[in-house]
CSV table of C-alpha atoms in Angstrom, one decimal:
chain,number,residue,atom,x,y,z
H,1,MET,CA,0.0,0.0,0.0
H,2,ASP,CA,3.0,2.2,0.3
H,3,PHE,CA,2.9,2.4,-3.5
H,4,VAL,CA,-0.6,3.9,-3.4
H,5,ASN,CA,0.3,6.3,-0.6
H,6,GLN,CA,3.2,7.6,-2.8
H,7,LEU,CA,0.8,8.0,-5.7
H,8,GLN,CA,-1.7,9.9,-3.6
H,9,ARG,CA,1.1,12.1,-2.2
H,10,LYS,CA,2.0,12.9,-5.8
H,11,PHE,CA,-1.6,13.9,-6.4
H,12,ILE,CA,-1.6,16.2,-3.4
H,13,ASP,CA,1.7,17.8,-4.5
H,14,TYR,CA,0.4,18.3,-8.0
H,15,SER,CA,-2.8,19.8,-6.7
H,16,SER,CA,-0.8,22.2,-4.4
H,17,SER,CA,1.3,23.3,-7.3
H,18,LEU,CA,-1.9,24.4,-9.2
H,19,HIS,CA,-2.7,26.6,-6.3
H,20,ARG,CA,0.8,28.0,-6.0
H,21,GLU,CA,0.9,28.8,-9.7
H,22,GLY,CA,-2.4,30.6,-9.4
H,23,ILE,CA,-4.1,28.3,-11.9
H,24,VAL,CA,-6.8,27.6,-9.3
H,25,ASP,CA,-7.8,29.4,-6.2
H,26,ASP,CA,-9.6,28.6,-3.0
H,27,GLN,CA,-12.9,28.2,-4.8
H,28,PHE,CA,-11.6,25.0,-6.4
H,29,THR,CA,-11.1,23.6,-2.9
H,30,GLN,CA,-14.7,24.6,-2.1
H,31,LEU,CA,-15.9,22.5,-5.0
H,32,ARG,CA,-14.3,19.4,-3.5
H,33,LYS,CA,-16.5,19.9,-0.4
H,34,LEU,CA,-19.6,19.6,-2.6
H,35,GLU,CA,-18.6,16.0,-3.5
H,36,ASP,CA,-20.4,13.3,-1.6
H,37,GLU,CA,-21.2,9.7,-1.9
H,38,ASN,CA,-24.0,10.5,-4.3
H,39,SER,CA,-21.8,12.7,-6.5
H,40,PRO,CA,-18.3,11.4,-6.1
H,41,HIS,CA,-17.1,13.0,-9.4
H,42,PHE,CA,-18.7,16.4,-8.9
H,43,VAL,CA,-15.5,18.3,-9.5
H,44,MET,CA,-14.7,16.5,-12.7
H,45,GLU,CA,-18.3,16.9,-14.0
H,46,VAL,CA,-18.3,20.6,-13.3
H,47,ALA,CA,-14.9,21.1,-14.8
H,48,SER,CA,-16.1,19.3,-18.0
H,49,LEU,CA,-19.1,21.7,-18.2
H,50,PHE,CA,-16.8,24.6,-17.7
H,51,PHE,CA,-14.5,23.4,-20.6
H,52,GLU,CA,-17.5,23.2,-22.9
H,53,ASP,CA,-18.8,26.6,-21.8
H,54,CYS,CA,-15.4,28.3,-22.1
H,55,GLU,CA,-14.6,26.9,-25.5
H,56,LYS,CA,-18.0,28.1,-26.8
H,57,LEU,CA,-17.6,31.6,-25.5
H,58,ILE,CA,-14.0,31.9,-26.8
H,59,ASN,CA,-15.1,30.7,-30.2
H,60,ASN,CA,-18.0,33.2,-30.2
H,61,MET,CA,-15.6,36.1,-29.3
H,62,ALA,CA,-13.2,35.0,-32.0
H,63,ILE,CA,-15.9,35.1,-34.6
H,64,ALA,CA,-17.2,38.5,-33.4
H,65,LEU,CA,-13.7,40.0,-33.6
H,66,GLU,CA,-13.4,38.8,-37.2
H,67,GLN,CA,-16.4,40.6,-38.5
H,68,LYS,CA,-15.2,43.0,-41.2
H,69,GLN,CA,-18.3,45.1,-41.2
H,70,GLY,CA,-17.9,46.0,-37.6
H,71,VAL,CA,-17.2,44.3,-34.3
H,72,ASP,CA,-20.1,43.9,-31.9
H,73,PHE,CA,-18.3,44.9,-28.7
H,74,LYS,CA,-21.5,44.6,-26.7
H,75,GLN,CA,-21.7,40.9,-27.6
H,76,ILE,CA,-18.0,40.5,-26.6
H,77,ASP,CA,-18.6,42.2,-23.4
H,78,GLU,CA,-21.5,39.9,-22.6
H,79,CYS,CA,-19.3,36.8,-23.4
H,80,ILE,CA,-16.6,38.1,-21.1
H,81,HIS,CA,-19.2,38.7,-18.4
H,82,GLN,CA,-20.4,35.1,-18.7
H,83,LEU,CA,-16.9,33.7,-18.7
H,84,LYS,CA,-15.9,35.7,-15.7
H,85,GLY,CA,-18.8,34.3,-13.8
H,86,SER,CA,-18.2,30.8,-14.9
H,87,SER,CA,-14.5,30.9,-14.2
H,88,SER,CA,-15.1,32.3,-10.7
H,89,SER,CA,-17.5,29.5,-10.0
H,90,ILE,CA,-14.8,26.9,-10.5
H,91,GLY,CA,-11.9,28.8,-9.1
H,92,ALA,CA,-10.1,29.3,-12.4
H,93,MET,CA,-8.2,32.3,-11.1
H,94,ARG,CA,-6.0,33.1,-14.1
H,95,VAL,CA,-8.8,32.7,-16.6
H,96,LYS,CA,-10.9,35.0,-14.4
H,97,ASN,CA,-8.1,37.6,-14.2
H,98,ALA,CA,-7.7,37.4,-18.0
H,99,CYS,CA,-11.4,38.2,-18.3
H,100,ILE,CA,-11.0,41.3,-16.1
H,101,ALA,CA,-8.2,42.6,-18.3
H,102,PHE,CA,-10.2,41.8,-21.4
H,103,ARG,CA,-13.1,43.8,-20.1
H,104,SER,CA,-11.2,47.1,-20.2
H,105,PHE,CA,-10.3,46.7,-23.9
H,106,SER,CA,-13.8,45.7,-25.0
H,107,GLY,CA,-15.2,48.6,-23.0
H,108,ALA,CA,-12.8,50.9,-24.9
H,109,GLN,CA,-13.9,49.2,-28.1
H,110,ASN,CA,-10.2,48.5,-29.0
H,111,ARG,CA,-10.1,45.7,-31.5
H,112,GLU,CA,-6.4,45.1,-31.4
H,113,GLY,CA,-6.4,45.1,-27.7
H,114,CYS,CA,-9.3,42.6,-27.7
H,115,LEU,CA,-7.4,40.3,-30.1
H,116,ARG,CA,-4.4,40.2,-27.8
H,117,CYS,CA,-6.6,39.6,-24.8
H,118,LEU,CA,-8.4,36.8,-26.5
H,119,GLN,CA,-5.1,35.1,-27.3
H,120,GLN,CA,-4.0,35.5,-23.6
H,121,LEU,CA,-7.4,34.1,-22.5
H,122,SER,CA,-7.1,31.1,-24.8
H,123,HIS,CA,-3.6,30.4,-23.5
H,124,GLU,CA,-4.8,30.5,-19.9
H,125,TYR,CA,-7.7,28.3,-20.7
H,126,SER,CA,-5.5,25.7,-22.4
H,127,LEU,CA,-3.1,25.7,-19.5
H,128,LEU,CA,-5.9,25.2,-17.0
H,129,LYS,CA,-7.5,22.4,-19.1
H,130,ASN,CA,-4.2,20.5,-19.4
H,131,LYS,CA,-3.4,20.7,-15.8
H,132,LEU,CA,-6.9,19.8,-14.6
H,133,GLN,CA,-7.1,16.9,-16.9
H,134,THR,CA,-3.8,15.6,-15.7
H,135,LEU,CA,-4.9,16.0,-12.1
H,136,PHE,CA,-8.1,14.1,-12.8
H,137,ARG,CA,-6.2,11.3,-14.5
H,138,VAL,CA,-3.8,10.8,-11.6
H,139,SER,CA,-6.7,10.9,-9.2
H,140,VAL,CA,-8.6,8.3,-11.2
H,141,ALA,CA,-5.5,6.1,-11.6
H,142,SER,CA,-4.7,6.2,-8.0
H,143,ARG,CA,-8.3,5.3,-7.1
H,144,CYS,CA,-8.2,2.4,-9.6
H,145,LEU,CA,-4.9,1.2,-8.3
H,146,TYR,CA,-6.2,1.4,-4.7
H,147,VAL,CA,-9.3,-0.6,-5.6
H,148,CYS,CA,-7.2,-3.2,-7.5
H,149,LEU,CA,-4.9,-3.6,-4.5
H,150,VAL,CA,-7.7,-3.9,-2.1
H,151,ILE,CA,-9.4,-6.6,-4.2
H,152,PHE,CA,-6.1,-8.4,-4.7
H,153,CYS,CA,-5.3,-8.4,-1.0
H,154,ARG,CA,-8.7,-9.6,-0.1
H,155,GLU,CA,-8.5,-12.4,-2.5
H,156,ASN,CA,-5.0,-13.5,-1.8
H,157,GLU,CA,-3.9,-12.3,1.6
H,158,PRO,CA,-0.3,-12.3,0.4
H,159,ALA,CA,2.2,-12.8,3.1
H,160,GLU,CA,4.9,-12.1,0.5
H,161,PRO,CA,5.3,-8.8,-1.4
H,162,PHE,CA,3.3,-8.3,-4.6
H,163,PRO,CA,4.1,-10.3,-7.6
H,164,ASP,CA,6.3,-8.2,-9.9
H,165,VAL,CA,4.2,-9.0,-12.9
H,166,LEU,CA,1.1,-7.4,-11.3
H,167,VAL,CA,3.1,-4.3,-10.2
H,168,PHE,CA,4.5,-3.9,-13.7
H,169,GLN,CA,1.1,-4.1,-15.3
H,170,LEU,CA,-0.4,-1.5,-12.9
H,171,GLU,CA,2.5,0.8,-13.6
H,172,LYS,CA,2.0,0.6,-17.3
H,173,GLN,CA,-1.7,1.5,-16.9
H,174,ILE,CA,-1.0,4.5,-14.7
H,175,VAL,CA,1.5,5.9,-17.1
H,176,ALA,CA,-0.9,5.3,-20.0
H,177,ALA,CA,-3.5,7.3,-18.1
H,178,GLY,CA,-1.1,10.2,-17.8
H,179,GLY,CA,0.1,9.7,-14.3
H,180,SER,CA,3.7,9.1,-13.2
H,181,ILE,CA,5.2,6.4,-11.0
H,182,PRO,CA,7.3,7.4,-8.0
H,183,ARG,CA,10.5,5.3,-7.9
H,184,VAL,CA,10.6,3.0,-4.9
H,185,HIS,CA,14.0,1.7,-3.9
M,1,LYS,CA,-70.8,2.7,-21.7
M,2,PRO,CA,-68.1,0.1,-22.4
M,3,THR,CA,-67.4,-0.5,-18.7
M,4,SER,CA,-70.9,-0.8,-17.3
M,5,PRO,CA,-71.4,-4.6,-18.1
M,6,CYS,CA,-68.1,-5.4,-16.2
M,7,ILE,CA,-69.0,-3.7,-12.9
M,8,ASP,CA,-70.9,-5.6,-10.3
M,9,PRO,CA,-71.9,-3.1,-7.6
M,10,LYS,CA,-72.2,-5.8,-4.9
M,11,ARG,CA,-68.6,-6.6,-5.1
M,12,LEU,CA,-67.4,-3.0,-4.7
M,13,ASP,CA,-66.5,-1.6,-1.4
M,14,PRO,CA,-69.1,1.0,-0.5
M,15,ASP,CA,-66.4,3.4,0.6
M,16,ASP,CA,-65.0,3.5,-3.0
M,17,GLU,CA,-65.6,6.4,-5.4
M,18,ILE,CA,-66.7,5.2,-8.8
M,19,LEU,CA,-66.0,7.2,-12.0
M,20,LEU,CA,-67.3,5.7,-15.2
M,21,GLN,CA,-65.6,8.2,-17.4
M,22,PRO,CA,-62.2,8.8,-19.0
M,23,PHE,CA,-59.8,9.6,-16.2
M,24,HIS,CA,-58.1,12.8,-17.2
M,25,GLY,CA,-58.5,16.6,-17.1
M,26,SER,CA,-61.0,18.0,-14.6
M,27,ARG,CA,-62.0,14.6,-13.3
M,28,LEU,CA,-58.4,13.9,-12.5
M,29,HIS,CA,-58.2,17.2,-10.7
M,30,ARG,CA,-61.3,16.4,-8.7
M,31,VAL,CA,-60.0,13.1,-7.6
M,32,ILE,CA,-56.6,14.5,-6.6
M,33,LYS,CA,-58.5,16.9,-4.4
M,34,LEU,CA,-59.6,14.0,-2.4
M,35,LEU,CA,-56.0,13.4,-1.2
M,36,SER,CA,-55.0,14.9,2.1
M,37,GLU,CA,-52.0,16.5,0.6
M,38,PHE,CA,-54.3,18.6,-1.5
M,39,GLY,CA,-56.5,19.8,1.3
M,40,ASN,CA,-59.0,17.0,1.9
M,41,LEU,CA,-59.5,17.1,5.6
M,42,SER,CA,-62.2,14.5,5.8
M,43,GLN,CA,-60.1,11.3,5.5
M,44,GLY,CA,-60.6,9.2,8.6
M,45,VAL,CA,-64.1,10.4,9.2
M,46,SER,CA,-66.4,7.6,10.2
M,47,SER,CA,-68.1,5.9,7.4
M,48,SER,CA,-71.6,6.0,8.9
M,49,SER,CA,-73.4,8.8,7.1
M,50,GLU,CA,-77.1,9.2,7.0
M,51,SER,CA,-77.2,11.3,3.9
M,52,SER,CA,-75.7,8.8,1.4
M,53,LYS,CA,-74.5,5.3,1.0
M,54,HIS,CA,-71.0,6.4,0.2
M,55,PRO,CA,-69.2,8.3,3.0
M,56,TYR,CA,-67.8,10.9,0.5
M,57,GLY,CA,-70.8,10.8,-1.7
M,58,LYS,CA,-70.9,11.3,-5.4
M,59,THR,CA,-71.7,14.9,-4.8
M,60,ARG,CA,-68.1,15.4,-3.6
M,61,LEU,CA,-66.6,14.6,-6.9
M,62,ARG,CA,-69.0,16.8,-8.8
M,63,HIS,CA,-68.6,19.9,-6.6
M,64,THR,CA,-64.9,20.4,-6.3
M,65,GLN,CA,-63.3,22.9,-8.6
M,66,CYS,CA,-60.0,23.0,-10.4
M,67,ASN,CA,-57.1,24.1,-8.4
M,68,ASP,CA,-54.0,25.8,-9.7
M,69,GLU,CA,-51.8,23.9,-7.4
M,70,ILE,CA,-53.1,20.6,-8.7
M,71,GLN,CA,-52.6,21.9,-12.2
M,72,GLY,CA,-49.0,22.6,-11.4
M,73,TYR,CA,-48.4,19.3,-9.8
M,74,VAL,CA,-49.9,17.4,-12.7
M,75,SER,CA,-48.0,19.2,-15.4
M,76,SER,CA,-44.7,19.1,-13.5
M,77,SER,CA,-45.2,15.3,-13.1
M,78,ASN,CA,-45.7,15.1,-16.8
M,79,GLU,CA,-42.4,16.9,-17.4
M,80,ARG,CA,-40.6,14.8,-14.9
M,81,TYR,CA,-41.5,11.7,-16.9
M,82,SER,CA,-40.8,13.2,-20.2
M,83,LYS,CA,-37.8,11.9,-22.3
M,84,GLN,CA,-36.1,15.3,-22.2
M,85,GLY,CA,-32.6,14.4,-21.1
M,86,SER,CA,-29.9,16.6,-19.8
M,87,SER,CA,-26.2,16.5,-20.7
M,88,SER,CA,-25.3,17.2,-17.1
M,89,PRO,CA,-25.0,14.2,-14.8
M,90,THR,CA,-25.7,16.2,-11.8
M,91,LEU,CA,-28.7,18.2,-12.9
M,92,GLU,CA,-32.0,17.6,-14.7
M,93,ARG,CA,-34.6,19.9,-16.2
M,94,THR,CA,-38.1,20.2,-14.8
M,95,ARG,CA,-40.4,22.6,-16.6
M,96,GLY,CA,-37.3,24.0,-18.4
M,97,ARG,CA,-35.5,24.9,-15.2
M,98,LEU,CA,-32.5,23.2,-13.6
M,99,LYS,CA,-32.9,21.1,-10.6
M,100,SER,CA,-30.3,19.0,-8.7
M,101,LYS,CA,-30.5,15.3,-9.3
M,102,ARG,CA,-29.4,14.7,-5.8
M,103,LYS,CA,-32.5,13.7,-3.8
M,104,ASN,CA,-32.7,14.7,-0.2
M,105,LYS,CA,-33.7,11.6,1.7
M,106,ASP,CA,-37.1,11.9,3.4
M,107,GLY,CA,-36.8,12.5,7.1
M,108,ALA,CA,-33.9,14.5,8.4
M,109,GLU,CA,-30.5,12.9,8.4
M,110,SER,CA,-28.9,11.9,11.7
M,111,SER,CA,-28.7,15.5,13.0
M,112,ASN,CA,-30.1,18.7,11.6
M,113,GLY,CA,-26.5,20.1,11.8
M,114,GLU,CA,-25.7,18.2,8.6
M,115,LYS,CA,-28.7,19.4,6.7
M,116,PRO,CA,-29.7,22.7,8.3
M,117,LEU,CA,-32.0,23.6,5.5
M,118,ILE,CA,-34.0,20.4,5.4
M,119,GLY,CA,-37.6,21.1,4.5
M,120,LYS,CA,-36.8,24.6,3.3
M,121,ARG,CA,-37.8,25.7,-0.2
M,122,ILE,CA,-35.3,28.0,-2.0
M,123,LEU,CA,-35.6,29.7,-5.3
M,124,ILE,CA,-32.4,30.5,-7.1
M,125,ALA,CA,-32.5,33.1,-9.8
M,126,GLU,CA,-29.3,33.0,-11.8
M,127,ASP,CA,-28.6,33.2,-15.5
M,128,ASN,CA,-25.0,31.8,-15.6
M,129,LYS,CA,-25.1,28.1,-16.0
M,130,MET,CA,-22.0,27.3,-14.0
M,131,LEU,CA,-22.9,29.6,-11.1
M,132,SER,CA,-26.4,28.1,-11.1
M,133,ILE,CA,-25.0,24.6,-10.8
M,134,LEU,CA,-22.8,25.7,-7.9
M,135,ALA,CA,-25.6,27.5,-6.1
M,136,ILE,CA,-28.1,24.7,-6.6
M,137,THR,CA,-25.7,22.0,-5.4
M,138,THR,CA,-24.6,24.1,-2.4
M,139,ALA,CA,-28.2,24.6,-1.2
M,140,THR,CA,-29.2,21.0,-2.0
M,141,GLN,CA,-26.3,19.7,0.0
M,142,LEU,CA,-27.6,21.7,3.0
M,143,GLY,CA,-30.9,19.8,2.6
M,144,ALA,CA,-33.0,22.4,0.8
M,145,ASP,CA,-35.6,21.8,-1.9
M,146,VAL,CA,-34.3,24.0,-4.7
M,147,GLU,CA,-36.0,25.6,-7.6
M,148,HIS,CA,-34.2,27.6,-10.3
M,149,CYS,CA,-35.0,30.2,-12.9
M,150,GLU,CA,-32.9,32.3,-15.2
M,151,ASN,CA,-34.1,35.9,-15.0
M,152,GLY,CA,-36.0,38.5,-12.9
M,153,ASN,CA,-39.3,38.0,-14.9
M,154,GLU,CA,-39.4,34.3,-14.1
M,155,ALA,CA,-38.5,34.9,-10.5
M,156,PHE,CA,-41.3,37.4,-10.1
M,157,GLU,CA,-43.8,35.1,-11.8
M,158,LEU,CA,-42.8,32.1,-9.6
M,159,VAL,CA,-43.1,34.2,-6.5
M,160,CYS,CA,-46.5,35.5,-7.5
M,161,ASP,CA,-47.7,31.9,-8.1
M,162,GLY,CA,-46.6,31.0,-4.7
M,163,LEU,CA,-48.3,34.0,-3.1
M,164,LYS,CA,-51.6,33.0,-4.7
M,165,ALA,CA,-51.3,29.4,-3.7
M,166,GLN,CA,-50.2,30.4,-0.2
M,167,ARG,CA,-47.1,28.2,-0.6
M,168,ASN,CA,-44.1,30.5,-0.5
M,169,TYR,CA,-40.4,30.0,-0.8
M,170,ASP,CA,-38.5,30.2,2.5
M,171,TYR,CA,-35.6,32.1,0.8
M,172,ILE,CA,-34.8,33.5,-2.5
M,173,LEU,CA,-31.2,33.8,-3.9
M,174,MET,CA,-31.3,36.5,-6.4
M,175,ASP,CA,-28.5,37.3,-8.9
M,176,CYS,CA,-28.4,41.0,-9.4
M,177,GLU,CA,-27.2,41.0,-13.0
M,178,MET,CA,-29.7,39.2,-15.2
M,179,LEU,CA,-31.4,40.1,-18.4
M,180,PRO,CA,-34.0,41.3,-19.4
M,181,MET,CA,-35.0,42.0,-15.8
M,182,ASN,CA,-32.3,42.2,-13.2
M,183,GLY,CA,-32.4,41.2,-9.6
M,184,TYR,CA,-33.0,44.7,-8.2
M,185,GLU,CA,-36.1,45.3,-10.4
M,186,ALA,CA,-37.5,41.8,-9.7
M,187,THR,CA,-37.1,42.4,-5.9
M,188,ARG,CA,-38.8,45.8,-6.1
M,189,ARG,CA,-41.8,44.2,-7.9
M,190,ILE,CA,-41.9,41.2,-5.5
M,191,ARG,CA,-42.0,43.5,-2.5
M,192,ILE,CA,-45.0,45.5,-4.0
M,193,GLU,CA,-46.8,42.2,-4.7
M,194,GLU,CA,-46.1,40.8,-1.3
M,195,GLU,CA,-47.7,43.7,0.5
M,196,ARG,CA,-51.1,42.6,-0.8
M,197,TYR,CA,-50.6,39.3,1.1
M,198,GLY,CA,-48.9,40.6,4.2
M,199,VAL,CA,-45.9,38.4,3.5
M,200,ARG,CA,-42.1,39.1,3.3
M,201,ILE,CA,-39.9,36.4,1.8
M,202,PRO,CA,-36.2,36.8,2.7
M,203,ILE,CA,-34.3,37.7,-0.5
M,204,ILE,CA,-30.5,37.4,-0.6
M,205,ALA,CA,-28.7,39.3,-3.3
M,206,LEU,CA,-25.9,37.6,-5.2
M,207,THR,CA,-23.5,40.1,-6.8
M,208,ALA,CA,-20.1,40.1,-8.4
M,209,HIS,CA,-18.0,42.1,-5.9
M,210,THR,CA,-20.1,45.2,-5.6
M,211,SER,CA,-21.2,46.8,-2.4
M,212,GLY,CA,-24.6,45.8,-1.1
M,213,THR,CA,-26.2,49.3,-1.0
M,214,GLU,CA,-28.2,49.0,-4.1
M,215,ALA,CA,-29.4,45.6,-3.0
M,216,ILE,CA,-30.6,46.9,0.3
M,217,GLU,CA,-32.3,49.9,-1.4
M,218,ALA,CA,-34.1,47.6,-3.7
M,219,GLY,CA,-35.6,45.7,-0.7
M,220,MET,CA,-33.2,42.8,-0.3
M,221,ASP,CA,-32.4,41.5,3.1
M,222,ALA,CA,-28.8,40.5,2.7
M,223,HIS,CA,-26.0,40.4,0.1
M,224,LEU,CA,-23.4,37.8,-0.8
M,225,ASN,CA,-20.6,37.8,-3.3
M,226,LYS,CA,-20.5,35.3,-6.1
M,227,PRO,CA,-19.6,32.5,-6.2
M,228,LEU,CA,-21.8,31.2,-3.5
M,229,LYS,CA,-20.1,29.5,-0.5
M,230,THR,CA,-21.8,27.2,2.0
M,231,ASN,CA,-20.6,28.9,5.2
M,232,GLU,CA,-21.5,32.4,3.9
M,233,LEU,CA,-24.9,31.2,2.9
M,234,MET,CA,-25.6,29.7,6.4
M,235,GLU,CA,-24.2,32.8,8.1
M,236,VAL,CA,-26.6,35.0,6.2
M,237,ILE,CA,-29.6,32.7,6.7
M,238,GLU,CA,-28.9,32.5,10.4
M,239,SER,CA,-28.6,36.3,10.8
M,240,ILE,CA,-31.9,36.7,8.9
M,241,GLU,CA,-33.6,34.1,11.2
M,242,THR,CA,-32.4,35.7,14.4
M,243,LYS,CA,-33.6,39.1,13.3
M,244,GLU,CA,-37.2,37.8,12.8
């Protein structure tokens, strides 16, 4: 089980780094508290909805900024408002801050400024998405591993250490899911 | 009538109501009215009645009138069974509005401390989907029965329906920035309408980092910043309750 503990510690470290880097703020931690036995995957579900929402809004803004006959800054402003609300709900701090900066350029009806902000926003969004997806994969992998180990122990009650073959297979699966394996000496 | 040859009156319980007509519409409403949940107070009355063979009498069915509340119950049941699915695993739509899929188990959980809002009805007016999910889940986890709408107009209508049916929300969480009618305007209208009934429902403003002055001026009772947090919601509710 030391193996699982190490993997779980890896998860905690990764999660802390997201906070340190400002990718997520305290609100993300609050979301965890809304998970219970009826909704054990609440955070992942909400994050998926956020990704959909965000991509749609970014897309709409890109299209609006491309309009040759005139940019509808009111529509862009509305999109930013929505995105700011959504990102604050999930604790996506850097995305939210990018929205705040964007607001001033759309308010000033500055197309060039808006294009730069949109690029920055897309960048922050991609970063968030990658990091959260990795976090979720490691979380799922460690849960699967834990379950496998529990089942194995229950079935076999091994007095000896785990068969190497089983460990090797589990390691492969975790790496395939995007996690990493702590080296145990 | 197609059913008449099949019915042998001797084999029927004299306490039963008998309707030999299609069971829908106004007849359905009248029968629902016989249930105690919908105001029938005479269940349990002794069956010995001088006036008629049947304790409730056929006149009962004929004289009850349609009730808006029953209408609402019937149509919302229809919606619940409809095939309209939702992409969200945590939420479903009832009458076009979001509701949490989490069911609060009947009867309070071990202690009221875990579900302090059990038995309370809360209306959440919020147009942003993510913020709605968050607010609905937060309130549901605290034990409340939550309803949701997306703008000030709908909120005002729902509150009016409740006032007429004398079945009011215990609290309203009102987003201040909605279109076409924002939270301040909706609150002002609600307060005017409430005066006719001598009722005042606690309304909590949800704003995006603004001061609460405009909220208080519009007639709201308290103000919270978005996104909604469990502990802040409970603090505000407790302070509202202690004031009353």
